[in-house]
PDB file of C-alpha atoms in Angstrom:
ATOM      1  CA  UNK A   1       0.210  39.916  10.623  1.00  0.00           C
ATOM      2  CA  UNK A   2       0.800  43.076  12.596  1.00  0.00           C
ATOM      3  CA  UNK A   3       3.411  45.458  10.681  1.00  0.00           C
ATOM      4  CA  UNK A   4       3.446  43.295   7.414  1.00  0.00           C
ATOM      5  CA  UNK A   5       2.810  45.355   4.296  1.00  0.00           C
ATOM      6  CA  UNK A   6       0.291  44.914   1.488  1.00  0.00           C
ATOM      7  CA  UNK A   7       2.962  43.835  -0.698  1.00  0.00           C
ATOM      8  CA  UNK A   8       4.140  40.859   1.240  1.00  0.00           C
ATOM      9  CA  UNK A   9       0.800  39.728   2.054  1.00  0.00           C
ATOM     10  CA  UNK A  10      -0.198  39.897  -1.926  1.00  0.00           C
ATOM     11  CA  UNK A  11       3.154  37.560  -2.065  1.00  0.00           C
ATOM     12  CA  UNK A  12       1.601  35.420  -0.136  1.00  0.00           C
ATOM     13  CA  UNK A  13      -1.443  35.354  -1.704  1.00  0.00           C
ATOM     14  CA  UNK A  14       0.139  34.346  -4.648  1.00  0.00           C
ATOM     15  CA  UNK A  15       2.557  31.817  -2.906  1.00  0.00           C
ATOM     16  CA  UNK A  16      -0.838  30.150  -1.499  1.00  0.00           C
ATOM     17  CA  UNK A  17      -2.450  29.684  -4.883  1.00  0.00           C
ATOM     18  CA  UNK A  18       0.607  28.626  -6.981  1.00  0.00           C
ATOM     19  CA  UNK A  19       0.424  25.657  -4.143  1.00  0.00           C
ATOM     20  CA  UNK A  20      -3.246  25.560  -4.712  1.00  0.00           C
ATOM     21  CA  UNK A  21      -2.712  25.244  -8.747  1.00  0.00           C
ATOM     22  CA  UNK A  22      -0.145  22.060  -7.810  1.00  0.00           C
ATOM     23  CA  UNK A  23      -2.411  20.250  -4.895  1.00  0.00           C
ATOM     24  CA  UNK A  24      -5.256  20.499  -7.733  1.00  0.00           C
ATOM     25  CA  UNK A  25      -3.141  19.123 -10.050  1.00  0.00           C
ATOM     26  CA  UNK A  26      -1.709  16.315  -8.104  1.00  0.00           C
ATOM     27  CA  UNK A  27      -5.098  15.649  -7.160  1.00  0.00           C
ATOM     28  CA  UNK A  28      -6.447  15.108 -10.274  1.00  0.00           C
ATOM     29  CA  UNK A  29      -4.036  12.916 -11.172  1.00  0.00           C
ATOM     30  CA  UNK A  30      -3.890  10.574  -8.696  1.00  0.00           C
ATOM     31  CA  UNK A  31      -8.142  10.327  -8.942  1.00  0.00           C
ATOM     32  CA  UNK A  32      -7.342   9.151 -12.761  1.00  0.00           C
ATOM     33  CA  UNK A  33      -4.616   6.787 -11.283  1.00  0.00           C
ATOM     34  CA  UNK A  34      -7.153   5.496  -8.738  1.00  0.00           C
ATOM     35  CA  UNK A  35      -9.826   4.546 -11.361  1.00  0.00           C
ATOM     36  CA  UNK A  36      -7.013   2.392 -13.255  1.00  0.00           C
ATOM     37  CA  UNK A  37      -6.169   0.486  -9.989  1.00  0.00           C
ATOM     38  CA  UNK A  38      -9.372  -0.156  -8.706  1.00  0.00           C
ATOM     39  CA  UNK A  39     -10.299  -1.474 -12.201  1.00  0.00           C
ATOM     40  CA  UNK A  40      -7.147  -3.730 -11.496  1.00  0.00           C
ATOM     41  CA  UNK A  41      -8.390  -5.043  -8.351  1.00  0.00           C
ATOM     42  CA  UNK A  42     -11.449  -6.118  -9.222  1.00  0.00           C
ATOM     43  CA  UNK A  43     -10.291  -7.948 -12.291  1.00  0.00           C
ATOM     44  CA  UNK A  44      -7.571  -9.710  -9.945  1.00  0.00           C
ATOM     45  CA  UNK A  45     -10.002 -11.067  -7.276  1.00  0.00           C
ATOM     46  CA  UNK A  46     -11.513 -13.750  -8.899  1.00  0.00           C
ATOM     47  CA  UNK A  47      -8.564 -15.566 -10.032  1.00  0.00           C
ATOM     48  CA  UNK A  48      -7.830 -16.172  -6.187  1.00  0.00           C
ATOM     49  CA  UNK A  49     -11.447 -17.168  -5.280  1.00  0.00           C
ATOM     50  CA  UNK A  50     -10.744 -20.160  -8.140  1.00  0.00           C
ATOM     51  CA  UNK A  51      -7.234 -20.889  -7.195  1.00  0.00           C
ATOM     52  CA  UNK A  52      -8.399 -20.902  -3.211  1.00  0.00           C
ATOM     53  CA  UNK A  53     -11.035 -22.895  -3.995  1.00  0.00           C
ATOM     54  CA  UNK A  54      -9.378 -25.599  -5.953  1.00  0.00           C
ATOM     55  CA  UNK A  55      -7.148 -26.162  -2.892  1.00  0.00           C
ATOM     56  CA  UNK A  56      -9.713 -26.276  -0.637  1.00  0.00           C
ATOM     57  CA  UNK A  57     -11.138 -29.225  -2.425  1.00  0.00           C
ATOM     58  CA  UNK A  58      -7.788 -30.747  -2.752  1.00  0.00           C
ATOM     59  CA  UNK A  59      -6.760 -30.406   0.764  1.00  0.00           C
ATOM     60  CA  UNK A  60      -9.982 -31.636   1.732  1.00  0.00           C
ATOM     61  CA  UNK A  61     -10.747 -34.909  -0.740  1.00  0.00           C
ATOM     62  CA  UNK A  62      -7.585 -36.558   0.860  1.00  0.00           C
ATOM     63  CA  UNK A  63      -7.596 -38.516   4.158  1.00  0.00           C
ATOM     64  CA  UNK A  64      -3.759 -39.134   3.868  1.00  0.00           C
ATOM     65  CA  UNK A  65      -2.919 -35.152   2.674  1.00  0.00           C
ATOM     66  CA  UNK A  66       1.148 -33.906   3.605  1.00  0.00           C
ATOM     67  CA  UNK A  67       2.436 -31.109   2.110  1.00  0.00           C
ATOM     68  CA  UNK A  68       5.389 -29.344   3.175  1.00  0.00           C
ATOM     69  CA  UNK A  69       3.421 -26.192   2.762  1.00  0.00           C
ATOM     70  CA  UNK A  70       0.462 -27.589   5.326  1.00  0.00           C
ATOM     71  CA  UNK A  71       3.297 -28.442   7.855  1.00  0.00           C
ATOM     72  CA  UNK A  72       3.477 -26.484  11.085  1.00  0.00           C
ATOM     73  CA  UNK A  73       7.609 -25.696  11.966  1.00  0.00           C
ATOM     74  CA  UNK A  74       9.423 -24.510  15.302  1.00  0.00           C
ATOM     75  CA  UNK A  75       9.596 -20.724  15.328  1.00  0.00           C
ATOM     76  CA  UNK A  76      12.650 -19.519  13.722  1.00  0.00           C
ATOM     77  CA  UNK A  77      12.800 -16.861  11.110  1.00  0.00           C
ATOM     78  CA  UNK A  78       9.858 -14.956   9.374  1.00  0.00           C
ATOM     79  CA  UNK A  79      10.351 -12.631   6.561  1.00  0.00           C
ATOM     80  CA  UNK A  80       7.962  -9.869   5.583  1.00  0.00           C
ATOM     81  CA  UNK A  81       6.891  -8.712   1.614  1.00  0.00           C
ATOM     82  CA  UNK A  82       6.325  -5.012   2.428  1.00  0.00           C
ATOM     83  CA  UNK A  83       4.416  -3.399  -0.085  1.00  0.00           C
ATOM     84  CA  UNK A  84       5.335   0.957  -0.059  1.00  0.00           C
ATOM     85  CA  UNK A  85       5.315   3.688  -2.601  1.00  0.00           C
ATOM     86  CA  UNK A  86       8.163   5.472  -4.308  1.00  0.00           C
ATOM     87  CA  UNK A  87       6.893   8.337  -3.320  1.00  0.00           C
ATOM     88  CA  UNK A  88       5.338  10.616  -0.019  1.00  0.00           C
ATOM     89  CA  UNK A  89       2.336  13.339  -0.021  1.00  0.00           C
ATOM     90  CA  UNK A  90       0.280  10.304   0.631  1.00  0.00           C
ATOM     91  CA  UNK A  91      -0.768  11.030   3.921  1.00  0.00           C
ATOM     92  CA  UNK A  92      -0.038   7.843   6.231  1.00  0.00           C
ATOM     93  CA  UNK A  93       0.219   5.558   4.060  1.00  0.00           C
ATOM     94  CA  UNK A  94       3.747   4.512   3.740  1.00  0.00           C
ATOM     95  CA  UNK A  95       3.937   5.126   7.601  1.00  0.00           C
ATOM     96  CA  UNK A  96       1.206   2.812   8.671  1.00  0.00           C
ATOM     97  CA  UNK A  97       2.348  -0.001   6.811  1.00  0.00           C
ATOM     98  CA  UNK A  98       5.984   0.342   8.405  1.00  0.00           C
ATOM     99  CA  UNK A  99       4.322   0.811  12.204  1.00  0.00           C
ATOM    100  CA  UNK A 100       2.533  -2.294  11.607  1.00  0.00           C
ATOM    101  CA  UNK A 101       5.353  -4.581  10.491  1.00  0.00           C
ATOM    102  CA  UNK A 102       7.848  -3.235  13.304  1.00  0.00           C
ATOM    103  CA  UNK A 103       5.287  -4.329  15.908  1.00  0.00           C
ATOM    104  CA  UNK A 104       5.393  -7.362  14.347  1.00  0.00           C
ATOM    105  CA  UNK A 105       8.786  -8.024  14.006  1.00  0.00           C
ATOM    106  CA  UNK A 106       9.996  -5.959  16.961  1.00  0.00           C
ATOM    107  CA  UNK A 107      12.884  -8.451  18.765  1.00  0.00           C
ATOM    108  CA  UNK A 108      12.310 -11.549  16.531  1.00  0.00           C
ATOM    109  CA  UNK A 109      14.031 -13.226  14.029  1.00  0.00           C
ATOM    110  CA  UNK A 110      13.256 -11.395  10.908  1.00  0.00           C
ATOM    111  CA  UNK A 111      13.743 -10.249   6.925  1.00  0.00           C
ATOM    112  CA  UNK A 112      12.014  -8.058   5.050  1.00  0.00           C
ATOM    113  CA  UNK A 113      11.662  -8.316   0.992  1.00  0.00           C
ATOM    114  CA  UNK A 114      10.971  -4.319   0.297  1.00  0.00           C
ATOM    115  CA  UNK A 115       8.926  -3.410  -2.295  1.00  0.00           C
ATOM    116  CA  UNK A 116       8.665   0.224  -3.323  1.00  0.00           C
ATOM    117  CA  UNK A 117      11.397   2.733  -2.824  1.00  0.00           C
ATOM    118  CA  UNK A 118       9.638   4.224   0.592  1.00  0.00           C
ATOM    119  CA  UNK A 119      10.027   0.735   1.869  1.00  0.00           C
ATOM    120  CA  UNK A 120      13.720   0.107   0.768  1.00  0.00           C
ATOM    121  CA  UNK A 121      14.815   3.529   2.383  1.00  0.00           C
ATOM    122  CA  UNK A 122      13.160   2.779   6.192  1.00  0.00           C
ATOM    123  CA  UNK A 123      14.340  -0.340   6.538  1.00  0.00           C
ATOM    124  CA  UNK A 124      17.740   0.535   5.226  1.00  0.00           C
ATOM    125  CA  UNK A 125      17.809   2.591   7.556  1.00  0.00           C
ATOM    126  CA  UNK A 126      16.449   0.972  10.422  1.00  0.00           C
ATOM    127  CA  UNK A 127      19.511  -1.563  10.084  1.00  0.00           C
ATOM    128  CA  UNK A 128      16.267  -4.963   9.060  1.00  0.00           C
ATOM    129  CA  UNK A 129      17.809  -7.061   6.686  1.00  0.00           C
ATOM    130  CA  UNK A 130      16.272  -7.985   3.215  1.00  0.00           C
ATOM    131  CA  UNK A 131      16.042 -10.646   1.182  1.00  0.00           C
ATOM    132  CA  UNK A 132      16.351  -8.608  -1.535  1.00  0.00           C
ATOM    133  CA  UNK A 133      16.131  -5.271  -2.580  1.00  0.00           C
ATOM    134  CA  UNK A 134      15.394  -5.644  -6.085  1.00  0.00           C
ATOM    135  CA  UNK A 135      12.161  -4.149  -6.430  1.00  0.00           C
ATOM    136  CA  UNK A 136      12.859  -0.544  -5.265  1.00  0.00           C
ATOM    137  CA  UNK A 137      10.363   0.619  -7.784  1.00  0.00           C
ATOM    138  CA  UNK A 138       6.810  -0.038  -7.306  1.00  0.00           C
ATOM    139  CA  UNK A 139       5.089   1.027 -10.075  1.00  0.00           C
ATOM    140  CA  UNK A 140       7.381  -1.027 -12.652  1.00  0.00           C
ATOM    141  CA  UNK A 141       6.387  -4.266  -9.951  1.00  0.00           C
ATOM    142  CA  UNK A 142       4.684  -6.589 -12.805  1.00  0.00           C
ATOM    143  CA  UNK A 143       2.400  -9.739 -12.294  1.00  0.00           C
ATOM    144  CA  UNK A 144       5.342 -11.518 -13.595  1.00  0.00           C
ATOM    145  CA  UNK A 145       7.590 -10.247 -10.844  1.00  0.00           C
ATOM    146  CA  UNK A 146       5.115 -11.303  -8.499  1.00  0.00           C
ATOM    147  CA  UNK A 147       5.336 -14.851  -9.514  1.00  0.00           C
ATOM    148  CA  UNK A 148       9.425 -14.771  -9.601  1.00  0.00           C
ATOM    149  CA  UNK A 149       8.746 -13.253  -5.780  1.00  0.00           C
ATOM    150  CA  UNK A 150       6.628 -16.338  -5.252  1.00  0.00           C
ATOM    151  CA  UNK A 151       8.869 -18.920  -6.384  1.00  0.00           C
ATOM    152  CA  UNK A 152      11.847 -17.437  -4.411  1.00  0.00           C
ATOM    153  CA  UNK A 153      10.162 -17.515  -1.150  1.00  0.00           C
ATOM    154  CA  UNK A 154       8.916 -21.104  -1.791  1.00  0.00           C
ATOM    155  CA  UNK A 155      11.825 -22.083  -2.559  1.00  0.00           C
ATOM    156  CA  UNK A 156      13.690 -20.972   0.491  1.00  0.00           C
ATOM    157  CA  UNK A 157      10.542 -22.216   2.445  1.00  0.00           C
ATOM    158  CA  UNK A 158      11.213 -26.138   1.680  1.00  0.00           C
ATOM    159  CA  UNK A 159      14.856 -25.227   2.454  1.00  0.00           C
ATOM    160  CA  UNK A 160      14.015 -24.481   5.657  1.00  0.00           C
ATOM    161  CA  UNK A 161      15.561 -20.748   5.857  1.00  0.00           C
ATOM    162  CA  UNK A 162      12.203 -19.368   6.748  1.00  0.00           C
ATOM    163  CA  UNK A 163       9.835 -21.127   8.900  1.00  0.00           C
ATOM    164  CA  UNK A 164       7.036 -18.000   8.353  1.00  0.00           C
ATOM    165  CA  UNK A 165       6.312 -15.721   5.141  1.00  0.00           C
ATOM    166  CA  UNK A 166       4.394 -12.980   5.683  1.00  0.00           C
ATOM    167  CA  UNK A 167       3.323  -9.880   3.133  1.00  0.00           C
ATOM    168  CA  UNK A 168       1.954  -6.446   4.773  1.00  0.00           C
ATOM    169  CA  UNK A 169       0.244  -3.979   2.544  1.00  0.00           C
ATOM    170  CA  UNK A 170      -2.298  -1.519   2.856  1.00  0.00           C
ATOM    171  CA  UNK A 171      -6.244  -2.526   2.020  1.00  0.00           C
ATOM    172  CA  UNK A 172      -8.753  -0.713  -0.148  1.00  0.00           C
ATOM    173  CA  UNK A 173     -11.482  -0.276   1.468  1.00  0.00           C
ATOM    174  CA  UNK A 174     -13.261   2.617   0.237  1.00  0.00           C
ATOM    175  CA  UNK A 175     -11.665   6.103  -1.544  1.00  0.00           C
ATOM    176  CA  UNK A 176     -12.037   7.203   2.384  1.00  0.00           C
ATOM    177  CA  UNK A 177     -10.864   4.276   4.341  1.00  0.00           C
ATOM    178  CA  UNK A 178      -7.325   2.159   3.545  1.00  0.00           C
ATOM    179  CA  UNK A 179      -6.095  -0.204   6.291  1.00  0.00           C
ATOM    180  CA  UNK A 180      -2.615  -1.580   6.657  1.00  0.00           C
ATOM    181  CA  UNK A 181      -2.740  -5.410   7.278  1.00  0.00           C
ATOM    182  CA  UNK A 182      -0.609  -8.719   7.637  1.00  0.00           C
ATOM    183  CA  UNK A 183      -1.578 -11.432   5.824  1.00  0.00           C
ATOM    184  CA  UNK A 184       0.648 -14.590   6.626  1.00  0.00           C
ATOM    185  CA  UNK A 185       1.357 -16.866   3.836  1.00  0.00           C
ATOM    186  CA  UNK A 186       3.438 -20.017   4.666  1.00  0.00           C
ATOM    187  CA  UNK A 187       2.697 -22.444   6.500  1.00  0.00           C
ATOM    188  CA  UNK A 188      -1.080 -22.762   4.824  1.00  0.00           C
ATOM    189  CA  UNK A 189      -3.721 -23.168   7.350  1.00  0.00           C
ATOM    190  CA  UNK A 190      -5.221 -27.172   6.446  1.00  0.00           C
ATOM    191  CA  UNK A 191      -8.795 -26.335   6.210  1.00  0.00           C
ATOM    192  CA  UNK A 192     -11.384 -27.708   8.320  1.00  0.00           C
ATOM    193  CA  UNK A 193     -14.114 -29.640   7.235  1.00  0.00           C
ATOM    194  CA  UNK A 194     -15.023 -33.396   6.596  1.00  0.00           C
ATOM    195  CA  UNK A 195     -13.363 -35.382   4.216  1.00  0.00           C
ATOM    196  CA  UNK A 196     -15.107 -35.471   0.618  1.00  0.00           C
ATOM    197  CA  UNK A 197     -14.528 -37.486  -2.077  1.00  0.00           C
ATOM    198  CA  UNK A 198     -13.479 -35.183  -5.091  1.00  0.00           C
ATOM    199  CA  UNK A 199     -15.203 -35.597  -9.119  1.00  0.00           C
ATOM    200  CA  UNK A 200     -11.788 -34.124 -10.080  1.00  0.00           C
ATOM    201  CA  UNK A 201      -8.699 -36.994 -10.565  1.00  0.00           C
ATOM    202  CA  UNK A 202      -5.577 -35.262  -9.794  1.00  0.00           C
ATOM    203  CA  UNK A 203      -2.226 -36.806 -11.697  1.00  0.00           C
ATOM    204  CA  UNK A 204       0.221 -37.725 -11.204  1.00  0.00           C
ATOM    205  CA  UNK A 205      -1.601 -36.818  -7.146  1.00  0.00           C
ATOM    206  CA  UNK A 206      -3.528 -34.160  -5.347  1.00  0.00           C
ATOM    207  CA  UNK A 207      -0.169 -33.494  -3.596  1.00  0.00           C
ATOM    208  CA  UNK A 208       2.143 -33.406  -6.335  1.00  0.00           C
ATOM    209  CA  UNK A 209      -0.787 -31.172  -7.961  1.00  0.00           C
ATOM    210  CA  UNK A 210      -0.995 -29.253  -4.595  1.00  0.00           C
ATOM    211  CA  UNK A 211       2.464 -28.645  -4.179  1.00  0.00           C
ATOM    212  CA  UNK A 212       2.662 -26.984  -7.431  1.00  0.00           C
ATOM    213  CA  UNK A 213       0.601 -24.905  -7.632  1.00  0.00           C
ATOM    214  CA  UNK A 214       1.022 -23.102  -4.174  1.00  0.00           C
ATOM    215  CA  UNK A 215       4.119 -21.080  -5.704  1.00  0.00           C
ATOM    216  CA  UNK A 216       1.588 -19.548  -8.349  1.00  0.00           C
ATOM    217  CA  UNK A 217      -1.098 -19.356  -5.675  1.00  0.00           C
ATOM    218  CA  UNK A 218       1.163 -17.589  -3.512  1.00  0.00           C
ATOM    219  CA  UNK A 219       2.264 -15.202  -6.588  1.00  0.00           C
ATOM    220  CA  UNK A 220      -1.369 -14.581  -7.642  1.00  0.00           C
ATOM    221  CA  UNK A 221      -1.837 -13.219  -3.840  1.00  0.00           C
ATOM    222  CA  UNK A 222       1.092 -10.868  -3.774  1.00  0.00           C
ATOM    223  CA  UNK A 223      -0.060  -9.477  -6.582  1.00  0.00           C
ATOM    224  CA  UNK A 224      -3.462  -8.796  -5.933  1.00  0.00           C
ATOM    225  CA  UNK A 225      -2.175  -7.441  -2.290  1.00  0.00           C
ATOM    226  CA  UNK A 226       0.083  -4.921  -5.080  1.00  0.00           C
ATOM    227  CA  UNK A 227      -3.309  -4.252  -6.423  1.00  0.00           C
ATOM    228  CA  UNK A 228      -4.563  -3.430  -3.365  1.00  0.00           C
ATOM    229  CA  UNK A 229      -1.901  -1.410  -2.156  1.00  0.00           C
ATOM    230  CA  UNK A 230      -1.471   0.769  -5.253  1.00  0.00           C
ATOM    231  CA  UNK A 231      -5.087   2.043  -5.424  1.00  0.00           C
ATOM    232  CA  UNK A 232      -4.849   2.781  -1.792  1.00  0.00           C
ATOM    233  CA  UNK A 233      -1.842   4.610  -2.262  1.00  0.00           C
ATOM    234  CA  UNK A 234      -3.795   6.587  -5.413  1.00  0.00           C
ATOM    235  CA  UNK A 235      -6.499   7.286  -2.863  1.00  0.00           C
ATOM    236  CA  UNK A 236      -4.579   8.228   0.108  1.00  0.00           C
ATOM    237  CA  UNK A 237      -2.501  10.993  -1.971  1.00  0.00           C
ATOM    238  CA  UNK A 238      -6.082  12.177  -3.389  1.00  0.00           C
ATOM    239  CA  UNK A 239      -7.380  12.713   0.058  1.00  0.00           C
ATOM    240  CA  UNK A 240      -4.051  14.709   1.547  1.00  0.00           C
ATOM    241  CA  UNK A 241      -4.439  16.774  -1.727  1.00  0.00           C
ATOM    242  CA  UNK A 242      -7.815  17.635  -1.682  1.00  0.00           C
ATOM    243  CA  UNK A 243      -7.024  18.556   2.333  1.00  0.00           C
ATOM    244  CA  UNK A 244      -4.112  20.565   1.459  1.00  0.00           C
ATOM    245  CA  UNK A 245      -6.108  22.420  -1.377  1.00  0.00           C
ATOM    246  CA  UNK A 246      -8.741  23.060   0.983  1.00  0.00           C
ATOM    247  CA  UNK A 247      -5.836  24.415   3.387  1.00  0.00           C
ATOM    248  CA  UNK A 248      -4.600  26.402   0.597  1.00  0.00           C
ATOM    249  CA  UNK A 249      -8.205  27.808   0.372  1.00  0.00           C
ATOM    250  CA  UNK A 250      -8.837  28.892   3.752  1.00  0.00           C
ATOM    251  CA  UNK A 251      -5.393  30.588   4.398  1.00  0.00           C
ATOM    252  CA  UNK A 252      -6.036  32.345   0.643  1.00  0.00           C
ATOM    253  CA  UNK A 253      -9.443  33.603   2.601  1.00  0.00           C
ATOM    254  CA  UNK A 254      -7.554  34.489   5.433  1.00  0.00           C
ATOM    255  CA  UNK A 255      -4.921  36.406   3.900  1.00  0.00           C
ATOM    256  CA  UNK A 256      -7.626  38.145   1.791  1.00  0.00           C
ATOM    257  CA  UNK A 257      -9.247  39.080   4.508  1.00  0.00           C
ATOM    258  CA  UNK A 258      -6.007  40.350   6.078  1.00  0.00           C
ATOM    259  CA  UNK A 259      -4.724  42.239   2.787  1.00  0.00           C
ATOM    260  CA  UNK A 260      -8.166  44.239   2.533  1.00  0.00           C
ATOM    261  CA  UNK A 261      -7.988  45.298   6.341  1.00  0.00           C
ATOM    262  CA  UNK A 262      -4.028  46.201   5.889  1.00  0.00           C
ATOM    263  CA  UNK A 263      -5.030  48.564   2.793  1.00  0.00           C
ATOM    264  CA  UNK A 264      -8.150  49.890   4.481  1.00  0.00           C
ATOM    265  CA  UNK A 265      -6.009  51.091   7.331  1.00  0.00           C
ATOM    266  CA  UNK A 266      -3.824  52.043   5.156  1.00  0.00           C
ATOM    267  CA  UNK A 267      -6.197  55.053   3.268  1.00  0.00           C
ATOM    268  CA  UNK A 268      -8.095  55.467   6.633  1.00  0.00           C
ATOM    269  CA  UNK A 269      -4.379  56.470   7.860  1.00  0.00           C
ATOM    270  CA  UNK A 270      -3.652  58.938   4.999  1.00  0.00           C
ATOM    271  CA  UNK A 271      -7.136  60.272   4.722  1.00  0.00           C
ATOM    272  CA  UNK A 272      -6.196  61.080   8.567  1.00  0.00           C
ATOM    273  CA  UNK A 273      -2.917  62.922   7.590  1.00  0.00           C
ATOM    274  CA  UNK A 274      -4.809  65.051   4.931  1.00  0.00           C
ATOM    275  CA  UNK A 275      -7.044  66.463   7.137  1.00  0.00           C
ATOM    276  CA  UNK A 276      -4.251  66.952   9.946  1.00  0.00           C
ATOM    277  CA  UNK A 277      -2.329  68.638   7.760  1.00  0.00           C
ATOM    278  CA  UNK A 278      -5.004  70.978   6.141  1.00  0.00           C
TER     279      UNK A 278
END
């Protein structure tokens, strides 16, 4: 800071807490967007434990079960739901996501269904093709949506185009801790167990009833992995802007500190040149 004047550094005392005034802001907001979507995923969960556990008994109260969804296929390609944001000053939280699916996918046979602008600009740009690019806006990503995803992918799964379906997004954790994670979808894992005869009758049969409902199964899980994925994005942002208005803070201090040693040198120097000159 040697040779700056007073002036500048009071410029950039200013500069520092206009960017303070924003990272508050922006902090602020994204803690009132974070109570919304962690409201959202707790609502969400329990419409998965019912659907999972209504195929568990299904898949597990028939000695003779097949479904194409159960059935184990020769590797060929996998496509990827990656759930992004539209937007950065989240910290790592677009980036994460991305580094996990391209260690994934690195060399293999692979799509990629983008969801969130973030996630339709890298792989654009890293030349990964997509099933469709559709959903470039995150926020505006309904349950409905979801459930058109669902039906897509199924459908191309019992075509045979993909032999694996996969959706990455980050999980909640805590407002301090959000982990990016693969969850595969297709083929379904048969679960293990004995086989148990079910109180529930099934028509026109368990598989018919099995087979149909996976698509909505599958939809209800993308969009509780949305769920997951937007309040960690809420709470990732809040964390870099607290940091950076803490940052903002100390380098305010700093340049206070600075500003009142410029201007004391500053009189000490003319007090000096008074008494010289007298």
């Amino acid at each position: 800071m040697a040779g700056v004047s007073t002036k500048e550094i009071k410029n950039r005392i200013r500069s520092m807490e206009s960017t303070k005034q924003i990272t508050k802001a922006m902090e602020m907001v994204a803690a009132s967007k974070l109570r919304r979507a962690q409201t959202q995923v707790l609502h969400s969960r329990p419409y998965f434990e019912i659907f999972h556990q209504t195929i568990t008994d299904i898949s597990l109260s028939n000695q003779d079960f097949s479904s194409v969804y159960l059935q184990e296929r020769p590797a060929s390609k996998m496509v990827y739901i990656v759930i992004a944001g539209d937007r950065g000053l989240a910290g790592g939280y677009n980036s994460n996501v991305f580094k996990l699916v391209q260690e994934r996918i690195g060399g293999k046979n692979a799509e990629v269904l983008p969801i969130g602008r973030k996630a339709v600009d890298y792989f654009r740009s890293s030349g990964v093709s997509a099933f469709t690019e559709n959903y470039a806006e995150a926020a505006s990503v309904s349950i409905g949506d979801c459930f058109s995803i669902a039906r897509a992918l199924c459908k191309a799964y019992q075509e045979g185009i993909y032999s694996e379906i996969y959706v990455a997004y980050t999980n909640f954790e805590s407002m301090l801790s959000q982990t990016p994670f693969a969850m595969k979808l297709l083929p379904l894992e048969k679960p293990t167990g004995d086989v148990r005869p079910s109180d529930i009758l099934y028509e026109p049969s368990g598989e018919a009833v099995f087979d149909a409902i996976i698509p909505e199964y599958l939809g209800g899980l993308l969009y509780g992995a949305l769920c997951e994925s937007r309040a960690s994005e809420q709470a990732a942002r809040r964390t870099a802007m607290d940091n950076a208005t803490q940052n903002a803070e100390d380098m305010i201090a700093d340049l206070s500190l600075k500003f009142n040693r410029a201007r004391q040198a500053a009189i000490t120097q003319e007090i000096t040149e008074i008494v010289a000159g007298s």
